[in-house]
Coordinates of C-alpha atoms and ligand atoms in Angstrom, one line a residue:
M155 CA 69.7 242.0 -15.4
R156 CA 68.4 243.8 -12.4
P157 CA 70.6 246.8 -11.7
E158 CA 72.4 246.6 -8.3
T159 CA 71.1 249.9 -7.1
L160 CA 67.4 249.1 -7.9
K161 CA 65.5 248.6 -4.6
T162 CA 62.0 248.8 -6.1
R163 CA 60.2 245.7 -7.5
I164 CA 59.2 246.1 -11.1
F165 CA 55.8 244.8 -12.3
L166 CA 54.3 244.8 -15.8
D167 CA 50.8 246.4 -16.0
G168 CA 49.0 244.4 -18.7
G169 CA 46.7 241.6 -19.6
N170 CA 48.6 239.9 -22.4
P171 CA 51.1 237.1 -21.5
D172 CA 53.0 237.7 -24.8
E173 CA 54.0 241.1 -23.4
T174 CA 55.1 239.4 -20.2
E175 CA 57.4 237.2 -22.1
Q176 CA 58.8 240.0 -24.2
I177 CA 59.5 242.2 -21.1
L178 CA 61.2 239.3 -19.4
G179 CA 63.4 238.9 -22.4
L180 CA 64.2 242.6 -22.6
L181 CA 64.8 243.3 -18.9
G182 CA 66.0 239.9 -17.9
F183 CA 63.7 240.0 -14.8
L184 CA 60.2 240.9 -13.8
D185 CA 58.9 240.9 -10.2
G186 CA 55.3 240.6 -10.9
Q187 CA 52.3 241.8 -12.9
T188 CA 49.1 243.7 -12.3
T189 CA 45.9 243.1 -14.3
N190 CA 42.5 244.7 -14.3
P191 CA 39.3 244.3 -16.2
T192 CA 40.2 247.0 -18.8
L193 CA 43.6 245.4 -19.4
I194 CA 41.9 242.0 -19.9
S195 CA 39.5 243.5 -22.3
K196 CA 42.4 244.7 -24.4
N197 CA 44.0 241.2 -24.6
P198 CA 44.4 240.5 -28.3
E199 CA 42.5 237.2 -28.1
A200 CA 39.6 239.0 -26.3
R201 CA 39.7 241.7 -29.0
K202 CA 39.6 239.2 -31.8
R203 CA 36.6 237.6 -30.3
F204 CA 35.0 240.9 -29.7
D205 CA 35.7 242.1 -33.3
S206 CA 34.2 238.9 -34.8
G207 CA 31.0 239.8 -32.9
E208 CA 31.3 236.8 -30.7
K209 CA 31.0 237.8 -27.0
F210 CA 31.7 235.8 -23.8
S211 CA 29.2 234.4 -21.4
K212 CA 29.9 235.4 -17.7
E213 CA 31.5 232.0 -17.1
E214 CA 33.6 232.1 -20.2
I215 CA 35.0 235.6 -19.4
L216 CA 36.1 234.4 -16.0
D217 CA 37.7 231.3 -17.5
F218 CA 39.4 233.5 -20.0
Y219 CA 40.8 235.7 -17.1
R220 CA 41.9 232.7 -15.2
N221 CA 43.7 231.3 -18.3
V222 CA 45.5 234.6 -18.8
V223 CA 46.7 234.9 -15.2
T224 CA 47.7 231.2 -15.2
K225 CA 50.0 231.8 -18.2
I226 CA 51.4 234.9 -16.5
S227 CA 51.9 233.0 -13.3
T228 CA 53.9 230.3 -15.1
L229 CA 56.1 233.0 -16.6
I230 CA 56.7 234.7 -13.3
P231 CA 56.3 231.9 -10.7
K232 CA 58.1 233.8 -8.0
G233 CA 56.4 237.1 -8.6
S234 CA 53.0 238.4 -7.5
I235 CA 50.1 238.6 -10.0
S236 CA 47.3 240.9 -9.2
I237 CA 43.8 239.9 -10.2
E238 CA 40.9 242.3 -9.9
V239 CA 37.4 241.7 -8.7
Y240 CA 34.5 243.0 -10.8
A241 CA 32.9 245.9 -8.9
V242 CA 30.5 248.6 -9.7
P243 CA 30.0 251.3 -7.1
T244 CA 27.0 249.3 -5.6
T245 CA 28.8 246.0 -5.4
T246 CA 28.8 244.8 -1.8
A247 CA 31.7 243.5 0.3
P248 CA 30.3 239.9 0.4
E249 CA 30.0 239.9 -3.4
M250 CA 33.6 241.1 -3.8
L251 CA 34.9 238.6 -1.2
K252 CA 33.2 235.7 -3.0
Q253 CA 35.0 236.7 -6.2
G254 CA 38.2 237.4 -4.4
R255 CA 38.4 234.0 -2.7
E256 CA 37.8 232.3 -6.0
M257 CA 40.4 234.4 -7.9
F258 CA 42.9 233.8 -5.1
S259 CA 42.6 230.1 -5.7
W260 CA 43.4 230.4 -9.4
I261 CA 47.2 230.7 -9.0
P262 CA 49.6 230.3 -6.1
N263 CA 51.0 233.8 -6.3
A264 CA 47.8 236.0 -6.5
H265 CA 47.1 239.3 -4.9
V266 CA 43.4 240.1 -5.1
K267 CA 42.5 243.7 -6.1
F268 CA 39.7 245.4 -4.2
P269 CA 38.7 249.1 -4.8
T270 CA 39.7 251.5 -2.1
A271 CA 36.1 252.3 -1.3
T272 CA 34.0 251.4 1.7
E273 CA 32.8 248.0 0.5
G274 CA 36.3 247.2 -0.9
L275 CA 37.9 248.0 2.4
K276 CA 35.2 245.9 4.3
A277 CA 36.0 243.0 2.0
A278 CA 39.8 243.5 2.6
T279 CA 39.4 243.3 6.4
V280 CA 37.9 239.9 6.1
A281 CA 40.2 238.7 3.2
V282 CA 43.2 239.6 5.3
K283 CA 42.0 237.5 8.2
E284 CA 41.5 234.6 5.9
G285 CA 45.1 234.9 4.7
L286 CA 44.4 236.3 1.2
R287 CA 47.0 238.7 -0.2
V288 CA 45.4 241.9 -1.2
N289 CA 46.1 244.9 -3.5
M290 CA 43.9 247.9 -2.7
T291 CA 43.4 249.7 -6.0
L292 CA 42.1 253.0 -7.3
C293 CA 43.7 254.9 -4.4
F294 CA 44.1 258.7 -5.0
T295 CA 44.8 260.2 -1.6
Q296 CA 46.9 259.9 1.5
E297 CA 43.8 259.5 3.6
Q298 CA 42.7 256.5 1.5
A299 CA 46.1 255.0 2.0
A300 CA 45.8 255.5 5.7
A301 CA 42.4 253.6 5.6
V302 CA 44.1 250.7 3.8
Y303 CA 46.8 250.7 6.5
A304 CA 44.2 250.6 9.3
A305 CA 41.9 248.0 7.6
T306 CA 44.7 245.6 7.0
R307 CA 46.6 246.0 10.4
G308 CA 48.1 242.7 11.5
A309 CA 48.8 241.4 8.0
K310 CA 52.4 240.4 7.1
K311 CA 54.6 242.6 5.0
G312 CA 54.4 241.5 1.3
D313 CA 50.7 240.6 1.7
I314 CA 49.2 244.0 1.3
F315 CA 49.7 246.5 -1.5
V316 CA 48.2 249.9 -2.0
S317 CA 48.0 251.2 -5.6
P318 CA 47.9 255.0 -6.0
F319 CA 47.0 255.9 -9.6
I320 CA 49.3 258.7 -10.5
G321 CA 48.5 259.2 -14.2
R322 CA 44.8 259.8 -13.4
L323 CA 45.7 262.5 -10.9
D324 CA 47.9 264.1 -13.5
D325 CA 45.0 264.0 -15.9
K326 CA 43.1 266.2 -13.4
G327 CA 46.0 268.6 -13.1
E328 CA 47.3 267.3 -9.7
N329 CA 50.8 266.0 -9.3
G330 CA 50.3 262.3 -8.9
M331 CA 53.9 261.8 -7.9
D332 CA 53.4 263.9 -4.9
V333 CA 50.8 261.5 -3.6
I334 CA 53.3 258.7 -3.8
A335 CA 55.9 260.7 -1.9
R336 CA 53.3 261.7 0.8
I337 CA 52.1 258.1 1.3
I338 CA 55.6 256.8 1.6
E339 CA 56.4 259.6 4.2
M340 CA 53.2 258.8 6.2
Y341 CA 53.9 255.0 6.1
R342 CA 57.4 255.7 7.6
K343 CA 55.5 256.2 10.9
G344 CA 53.8 252.8 10.6
D345 CA 54.9 249.2 10.9
G346 CA 55.6 248.7 7.2
H347 CA 52.9 246.1 6.6
V348 CA 51.5 247.9 3.5
E349 CA 53.7 248.3 0.4
V350 CA 53.3 251.2 -2.0
L351 CA 52.7 250.1 -5.6
T352 CA 52.9 253.0 -7.9
A353 CA 50.3 252.5 -10.6
S354 CA 48.7 254.3 -13.6
V355 CA 52.3 255.0 -14.9
R356 CA 52.2 256.6 -18.3
K357 CA 55.8 257.6 -19.0
I358 CA 59.3 256.7 -18.1
D359 CA 59.6 259.8 -15.8
H360 CA 56.8 258.5 -13.7
L361 CA 58.8 255.2 -13.3
L362 CA 62.1 257.0 -12.6
C363 CA 60.5 259.4 -10.0
A364 CA 58.8 256.4 -8.2
L365 CA 62.2 254.7 -8.0
K366 CA 63.8 257.8 -6.6
A367 CA 60.9 258.3 -4.1
G368 CA 61.5 254.7 -2.8
S369 CA 58.2 253.1 -3.9
D370 CA 58.2 249.5 -2.9
I371 CA 56.8 248.5 -6.3
V372 CA 56.1 250.2 -9.6
T373 CA 53.8 248.7 -12.2
A374 CA 54.2 250.1 -15.7
P375 CA 52.7 249.3 -19.1
F376 CA 54.6 247.5 -21.8
E377 CA 55.8 250.6 -23.7
V378 CA 57.2 252.2 -20.6
L379 CA 59.1 249.1 -19.5
K380 CA 60.3 248.6 -23.1
A381 CA 61.6 252.2 -23.2
W382 CA 63.3 251.8 -19.8
G383 CA 64.9 248.5 -21.0
E384 CA 66.1 250.2 -24.2
K385 CA 67.7 253.0 -22.2
G386 CA 69.7 250.4 -20.2
L387 CA 67.5 250.3 -17.0
P388 CA 68.6 253.6 -15.6
V389 CA 68.1 254.1 -11.8
P390 CA 68.0 257.8 -10.9
G391 CA 70.7 259.1 -8.6
P392 CA 70.6 262.0 -6.2
D393 CA 70.8 264.5 -9.0
Y394 CA 67.6 263.3 -10.7
V395 CA 64.8 266.0 -10.6
Y396 CA 61.3 265.1 -11.7
D397 CA 59.6 267.8 -13.9
S398 CA 56.0 267.9 -12.9
K399 CA 55.3 270.3 -15.8
G400 CA 53.3 272.7 -13.7
L401 CA 50.9 270.2 -12.1
K402 CA 49.4 271.3 -8.8
E403 CA 51.3 270.3 -5.8
V404 CA 49.6 267.9 -3.4
P405 CA 50.7 268.9 0.2
Y406 CA 51.6 266.5 3.0
R407 CA 48.9 266.0 5.6
E408 CA 49.5 264.9 9.1
I409 CA 47.4 261.8 9.5
D410 CA 47.2 259.5 12.5
L411 CA 47.6 255.9 11.4
S412 CA 46.2 254.5 14.6
K413 CA 42.5 255.1 14.0
D414 CA 39.9 252.6 12.8
W415 CA 39.6 252.5 9.0
Q416 CA 36.0 253.8 9.1
Q417 CA 37.2 257.0 10.6
Y418 CA 39.1 258.2 7.5
D419 CA 37.5 260.1 4.7
I420 CA 38.0 257.8 1.8
S421 CA 35.6 259.2 -0.7
H422 CA 37.1 260.2 -4.1
D423 CA 35.3 260.7 -7.4
L424 CA 38.2 259.1 -9.3
T425 CA 37.7 255.9 -7.3
V426 CA 34.0 255.8 -8.3
A427 CA 34.9 256.7 -11.9
G428 CA 37.6 254.0 -12.0
M429 CA 35.1 251.3 -10.9
E430 CA 32.7 252.5 -13.6
R431 CA 35.3 252.4 -16.3
F432 CA 36.7 249.0 -15.3
S433 CA 33.2 247.4 -15.2
K434 CA 32.1 249.0 -18.5
D435 CA 35.1 247.6 -20.3
W436 CA 34.5 244.2 -18.8
D437 CA 30.7 244.3 -19.6
S438 CA 31.5 245.2 -23.2
L439 CA 32.9 241.7 -23.7
I440 CA 29.9 239.9 -22.3
K441 CA 26.9 238.7 -24.2
Ligands
G3P1439 O1 47.9 250.3 -13.0 C1 46.6 250.7 -13.2 C2 46.5 251.1 -14.6 O2 46.2 250.0 -15.4 C3 45.5 252.2 -14.8 O3 46.3 252.9 -15.7 O4 46.6 254.5 -17.5 O5 44.3 253.6 -17.2 O6 45.3 255.2 -15.6 P1 45.6 254.1 -16.5

């Protein structure tokens, strides 16, 4: 059962509908799910096929992805299911849009994930005008989140998510949780049309800290949600203190949200590395 004091929506980060079912059983609720090419490549059926040496054609892998999200959508019909476009750093906005439109038609509750890079943002500006719901992924900075805000201005609350990847910032020695707090603080000055979706959660403390920070949504992998469920779904109170274990603080920056999205510095090496990693995992499944 959802704790009364829980304000944040809880998503599962994964590509296996069996996990969705288990987490639903364990928590008694689930508000949505995020998927990505790496998570789909880890799906047990995809692994089985891969291990037997039988790979997918490009059409088959998309059918496979569509089947997976369709199953998940049936399990969480009122939630949001994020589906990610295939993008290497050179993929153009029209290419991403074409995929995004198709993916959006797969299920009634899709959010399409585009990378928070120039072409991804370009695609998002058009997608939003066409009424697609969008989740801007691979976000690592406050400035990238400002660009997401600016590129999607006019969209309705609930239709746009930004996904800062905290675990990958931690991996580089920066305190990922700071970035969540900074983006939330910056967005307080805006109109609230972008929701913060804390992603790349690796441990229960990431989840707890995101709840305390007031993240709109947290997506967490199976093991983290399982551990949270087994602890009785704790929601941190005012006394909760997150131990960043010596990670470097990321300071708040004063950023004007009223500029055009092209005016923000959105480059980040982890965004590029993230696209490379997702596409490599996806490609590994294809003949
Ligand atoms: O939610 C995004 C996530 O799947 C990436 O997580 O652990 O690979 O950084 P991770």
